[in-house]
Amino acid sequence: MKQIVVNDTNILIDLHEVGLLDEFFHLPWEMYTTDLVMSKLQCESQRDAVLRFKENGVLHVAQFNFEEIIEISKLQQRFGKKTNVSLTDCSVWYYAMQNGYIMLTCDHKLRQSAMRDGVDAKGILYIFDMLVETEAISLEEAFEKLSLLYIFNPRLPKDEMDKLLKLWSGEHDEKGGRL
């Protein structure tokens, strides 16, 4: 069965910035996002790149009716004070939760809150792992692109990124084992 994922704004922006949108949209997943996410893509090159996948039918964009916006707003009110999540963040969370889909986000607080709420949530490092596992990119390219992302988005988990970079670079630990 094909995995179905719902993308947050920061996933799309980060992958665009490191030049991996094409590879990402070739993963064996059914891809969704929300209309609120699409409205947050302010940079023309980002918006155009993502719209291309929507127009090709690879990216599906969920639109919400008034009642659903009210529910998303309630979700934000319930968790927003603790986690500082936006209405856009909550739209992805809500859509993933309502449909049993996987939520993809780079926002650690959003991911943790959604997981406590029963949503299967993953981050950018999971995406990199999948890009390597499916051979969409080589280890060398993964290392290069993650290193670039490391510079571009300093809010990402430094320790976890360092571990992956060491693994992909072929470095070894003090016991001689590959990290």
mmCIF file of C-alpha atoms in Angstrom:
data_model
loop_
_atom_site.group_PDB
_atom_site.id
_atom_site.type_symbol
_atom_site.label_atom_id
_atom_site.label_comp_id
_atom_site.label_asym_id
_atom_site.label_seq_id
_atom_site.Cartn_x
_atom_site.Cartn_y
_atom_site.Cartn_z
ATOM 1 C CA MET A 1 0.000 0.000 0.000
ATOM 2 C CA LYS A 2 1.270 3.453 -0.951
ATOM 3 C CA GLN A 3 2.119 5.790 1.928
ATOM 4 C CA ILE A 4 0.096 8.985 2.012
ATOM 5 C CA VAL A 5 1.826 12.064 3.402
ATOM 6 C CA VAL A 6 0.742 15.623 4.142
ATOM 7 C CA ASN A 7 3.464 18.254 3.737
ATOM 8 C CA ASP A 8 3.977 21.293 5.901
ATOM 9 C CA THR A 9 5.276 24.543 4.413
ATOM 10 C CA ASN A 10 8.790 24.149 5.790
ATOM 11 C CA ILE A 11 9.263 20.729 4.137
ATOM 12 C CA LEU A 12 8.463 22.163 0.713
ATOM 13 C CA ILE A 13 10.607 25.259 1.252
ATOM 14 C CA ASP A 14 13.616 23.338 2.586
ATOM 15 C CA LEU A 15 13.542 20.766 -0.210
ATOM 16 C CA HIS A 16 13.218 23.523 -2.798
ATOM 17 C CA GLU A 17 16.136 25.435 -1.322
ATOM 18 C CA VAL A 18 18.466 22.427 -1.529
ATOM 19 C CA GLY A 19 17.264 21.396 -4.979
ATOM 20 C CA LEU A 20 15.497 18.152 -4.031
ATOM 21 C CA LEU A 21 11.843 18.836 -4.872
ATOM 22 C CA ASP A 22 11.916 16.707 -8.029
ATOM 23 C CA GLU A 23 13.440 13.755 -6.201
ATOM 24 C CA PHE A 24 11.032 14.194 -3.305
ATOM 25 C CA PHE A 25 7.985 14.119 -5.561
ATOM 26 C CA HIS A 26 9.269 10.921 -7.154
ATOM 27 C CA LEU A 27 9.168 9.041 -3.858
ATOM 28 C CA PRO A 28 6.551 6.259 -3.855
ATOM 29 C CA TRP A 29 4.123 8.313 -1.792
ATOM 30 C CA GLU A 30 0.821 9.967 -2.457
ATOM 31 C CA MET A 31 1.503 13.623 -1.648
ATOM 32 C CA TYR A 32 -0.860 16.133 -0.093
ATOM 33 C CA THR A 33 -0.687 19.584 1.381
ATOM 34 C CA THR A 34 -3.311 22.172 2.266
ATOM 35 C CA ASP A 35 -4.496 25.369 0.644
ATOM 36 C CA LEU A 36 -3.204 27.261 3.678
ATOM 37 C CA VAL A 37 0.283 25.871 3.065
ATOM 38 C CA MET A 38 0.113 26.892 -0.591
ATOM 39 C CA SER A 39 -0.807 30.428 0.436
ATOM 40 C CA LYS A 40 2.326 30.598 2.630
ATOM 41 C CA LEU A 41 4.680 29.991 -0.301
ATOM 42 C CA GLN A 42 5.547 33.653 -0.745
ATOM 43 C CA CYS A 43 8.714 33.333 -2.799
ATOM 44 C CA GLU A 44 7.780 33.132 -6.482
ATOM 45 C CA SER A 45 10.328 30.437 -7.323
ATOM 46 C CA GLN A 46 9.117 28.244 -4.437
ATOM 47 C CA ARG A 47 5.461 28.739 -5.321
ATOM 48 C CA ASP A 48 6.041 28.062 -9.028
ATOM 49 C CA ALA A 49 8.078 24.935 -8.315
ATOM 50 C CA VAL A 50 5.422 23.479 -6.004
ATOM 51 C CA LEU A 51 2.557 24.508 -8.307
ATOM 52 C CA ARG A 52 4.179 22.520 -11.107
ATOM 53 C CA PHE A 53 3.668 19.333 -9.082
ATOM 54 C CA LYS A 54 0.078 20.282 -8.326
ATOM 55 C CA GLU A 55 -0.605 20.914 -12.019
ATOM 56 C CA ASN A 56 0.980 17.554 -12.919
ATOM 57 C CA GLY A 57 -1.338 15.796 -10.453
ATOM 58 C CA VAL A 58 1.517 14.675 -8.206
ATOM 59 C CA LEU A 59 0.595 17.011 -5.335
ATOM 60 C CA HIS A 60 -2.979 17.146 -4.088
ATOM 61 C CA VAL A 61 -4.115 20.271 -2.257
ATOM 62 C CA ALA A 62 -6.817 19.898 0.374
ATOM 63 C CA GLN A 63 -9.246 22.760 0.701
ATOM 64 C CA PHE A 64 -11.320 23.315 3.808
ATOM 65 C CA ASN A 65 -14.892 24.382 4.269
ATOM 66 C CA PHE A 66 -16.019 26.797 6.977
ATOM 67 C CA GLU A 67 -16.718 24.070 9.553
ATOM 68 C CA GLU A 68 -13.282 22.542 9.027
ATOM 69 C CA ILE A 69 -11.589 25.931 9.436
ATOM 70 C CA ILE A 70 -13.409 26.262 12.763
ATOM 71 C CA GLU A 71 -12.080 22.819 13.832
ATOM 72 C CA ILE A 72 -8.555 23.763 12.726
ATOM 73 C CA SER A 73 -8.853 26.975 14.720
ATOM 74 C CA LYS A 74 -9.944 24.985 17.793
ATOM 75 C CA LEU A 75 -6.919 22.730 17.350
ATOM 76 C CA GLN A 76 -4.688 25.785 17.238
ATOM 77 C CA GLN A 77 -6.319 27.221 20.363
ATOM 78 C CA ARG A 78 -5.920 23.902 22.171
ATOM 79 C CA PHE A 79 -2.224 23.485 21.368
ATOM 80 C CA GLY A 80 -1.055 26.832 20.016
ATOM 81 C CA LYS A 81 -0.235 28.458 23.340
ATOM 82 C CA LYS A 82 2.060 25.608 24.334
ATOM 83 C CA THR A 83 3.656 25.019 20.955
ATOM 84 C CA ASN A 84 3.331 28.305 19.063
ATOM 85 C CA VAL A 85 1.803 26.533 16.051
ATOM 86 C CA SER A 86 0.160 28.574 13.344
ATOM 87 C CA LEU A 87 -3.207 28.016 11.716
ATOM 88 C CA THR A 88 -1.308 26.760 8.657
ATOM 89 C CA ASP A 89 0.586 24.237 10.820
ATOM 90 C CA CYS A 90 -2.679 23.099 12.340
ATOM 91 C CA SER A 91 -4.244 22.648 8.896
ATOM 92 C CA VAL A 92 -1.611 20.029 8.047
ATOM 93 C CA TRP A 93 -1.996 18.431 11.474
ATOM 94 C CA TYR A 94 -5.793 18.383 11.165
ATOM 95 C CA TYR A 95 -5.775 16.929 7.646
ATOM 96 C CA ALA A 96 -3.300 14.192 8.595
ATOM 97 C CA MET A 97 -5.270 13.381 11.746
ATOM 98 C CA GLN A 98 -8.665 13.283 9.984
ATOM 99 C CA ASN A 99 -7.415 10.949 7.271
ATOM 100 C CA GLY A 100 -4.840 8.815 9.084
ATOM 101 C CA TYR A 101 -2.033 10.164 6.900
ATOM 102 C CA ILE A 102 1.593 10.793 7.835
ATOM 103 C CA MET A 103 2.411 14.425 8.575
ATOM 104 C CA LEU A 104 5.769 15.715 7.324
ATOM 105 C CA THR A 105 7.159 18.771 9.080
ATOM 106 C CA CYS A 106 10.499 20.244 10.104
ATOM 107 C CA ASP A 107 8.892 21.838 13.166
ATOM 108 C CA HIS A 108 9.894 19.737 16.183
ATOM 109 C CA LYS A 109 7.229 21.166 18.520
ATOM 110 C CA LEU A 110 4.508 20.647 15.929
ATOM 111 C CA ARG A 111 5.677 17.084 15.272
ATOM 112 C CA GLN A 112 5.787 16.229 18.988
ATOM 113 C CA SER A 113 2.347 17.735 19.672
ATOM 114 C CA ALA A 114 0.801 15.961 16.707
ATOM 115 C CA MET A 115 2.345 12.656 17.782
ATOM 116 C CA ARG A 116 0.878 13.086 21.285
ATOM 117 C CA ASP A 117 -2.441 13.603 19.510
ATOM 118 C CA GLY A 118 -2.048 10.266 17.682
ATOM 119 C CA VAL A 119 -0.718 11.541 14.346
ATOM 120 C CA ASP A 120 2.170 9.713 12.688
ATOM 121 C CA ALA A 121 4.588 12.601 12.123
ATOM 122 C CA LYS A 122 8.017 12.572 10.509
ATOM 123 C CA GLY A 123 10.668 15.161 9.759
ATOM 124 C CA ILE A 124 13.116 16.142 7.051
ATOM 125 C CA LEU A 125 15.682 13.543 8.117
ATOM 126 C CA TYR A 126 13.121 10.801 7.473
ATOM 127 C CA ILE A 127 12.725 12.213 3.971
ATOM 128 C CA PHE A 128 16.484 12.164 3.429
ATOM 129 C CA ASP A 129 16.596 8.562 4.643
ATOM 130 C CA MET A 130 13.848 7.638 2.181
ATOM 131 C CA LEU A 131 15.576 9.459 -0.684
ATOM 132 C CA VAL A 132 18.706 7.388 -0.004
ATOM 133 C CA GLU A 133 16.827 4.135 0.654
ATOM 134 C CA THR A 134 14.892 4.375 -2.618
ATOM 135 C CA GLU A 135 18.083 5.416 -4.433
ATOM 136 C CA ALA A 136 16.505 8.673 -5.534
ATOM 137 C CA ILE A 137 19.810 10.252 -4.510
ATOM 138 C CA SER A 138 23.248 8.827 -3.802
ATOM 139 C CA LEU A 139 24.925 8.928 -0.394
ATOM 140 C CA GLU A 140 27.269 11.576 -1.739
ATOM 141 C CA GLU A 141 24.370 13.749 -2.878
ATOM 142 C CA ALA A 142 22.550 13.168 0.417
ATOM 143 C CA PHE A 143 25.647 14.306 2.290
ATOM 144 C CA GLU A 144 26.011 17.375 0.058
ATOM 145 C CA LYS A 145 22.333 18.377 0.251
ATOM 146 C CA LEU A 146 22.002 17.766 3.996
ATOM 147 C CA SER A 147 25.158 19.820 4.567
ATOM 148 C CA LEU A 148 23.589 22.614 2.528
ATOM 149 C CA LEU A 149 20.312 22.329 4.453
ATOM 150 C CA TYR A 150 22.315 22.430 7.675
ATOM 151 C CA ILE A 151 23.471 25.927 6.680
ATOM 152 C CA PHE A 152 20.140 27.042 5.263
ATOM 153 C CA ASN A 153 17.924 25.976 8.187
ATOM 154 C CA PRO A 154 19.708 26.272 11.554
ATOM 155 C CA ARG A 155 16.531 25.290 13.465
ATOM 156 C CA LEU A 156 16.847 21.644 12.455
ATOM 157 C CA PRO A 157 18.094 19.080 15.033
ATOM 158 C CA LYS A 158 21.869 19.547 15.009
ATOM 159 C CA ASP A 159 22.750 16.289 16.823
ATOM 160 C CA GLU A 160 20.611 14.130 14.539
ATOM 161 C CA MET A 161 21.913 15.878 11.433
ATOM 162 C CA ASP A 162 25.504 15.408 12.622
ATOM 163 C CA LYS A 163 24.898 11.665 13.078
ATOM 164 C CA LEU A 164 23.539 11.310 9.546
ATOM 165 C CA LEU A 165 26.342 13.379 8.052
ATOM 166 C CA LYS A 166 28.923 11.203 9.842
ATOM 167 C CA LEU A 167 27.175 8.051 8.665
ATOM 168 C CA TRP A 168 27.042 9.215 5.075
ATOM 169 C CA SER A 169 30.619 10.490 5.096
ATOM 170 C CA GLY A 170 31.910 7.079 6.136
ATOM 171 C CA GLU A 171 33.423 8.311 9.408
ATOM 172 C CA HIS A 172 34.041 5.711 12.095
ATOM 173 C CA ASP A 173 33.626 5.837 15.850
ATOM 174 C CA GLU A 174 36.475 5.339 18.305
ATOM 175 C CA LYS A 175 35.822 1.551 18.368
ATOM 176 C CA GLY A 176 36.370 1.314 14.614
ATOM 177 C CA GLY A 177 32.709 0.817 13.770
ATOM 178 C CA ARG A 178 31.043 2.810 11.077
ATOM 179 C CA LEU A 179 28.844 5.571 12.505
#
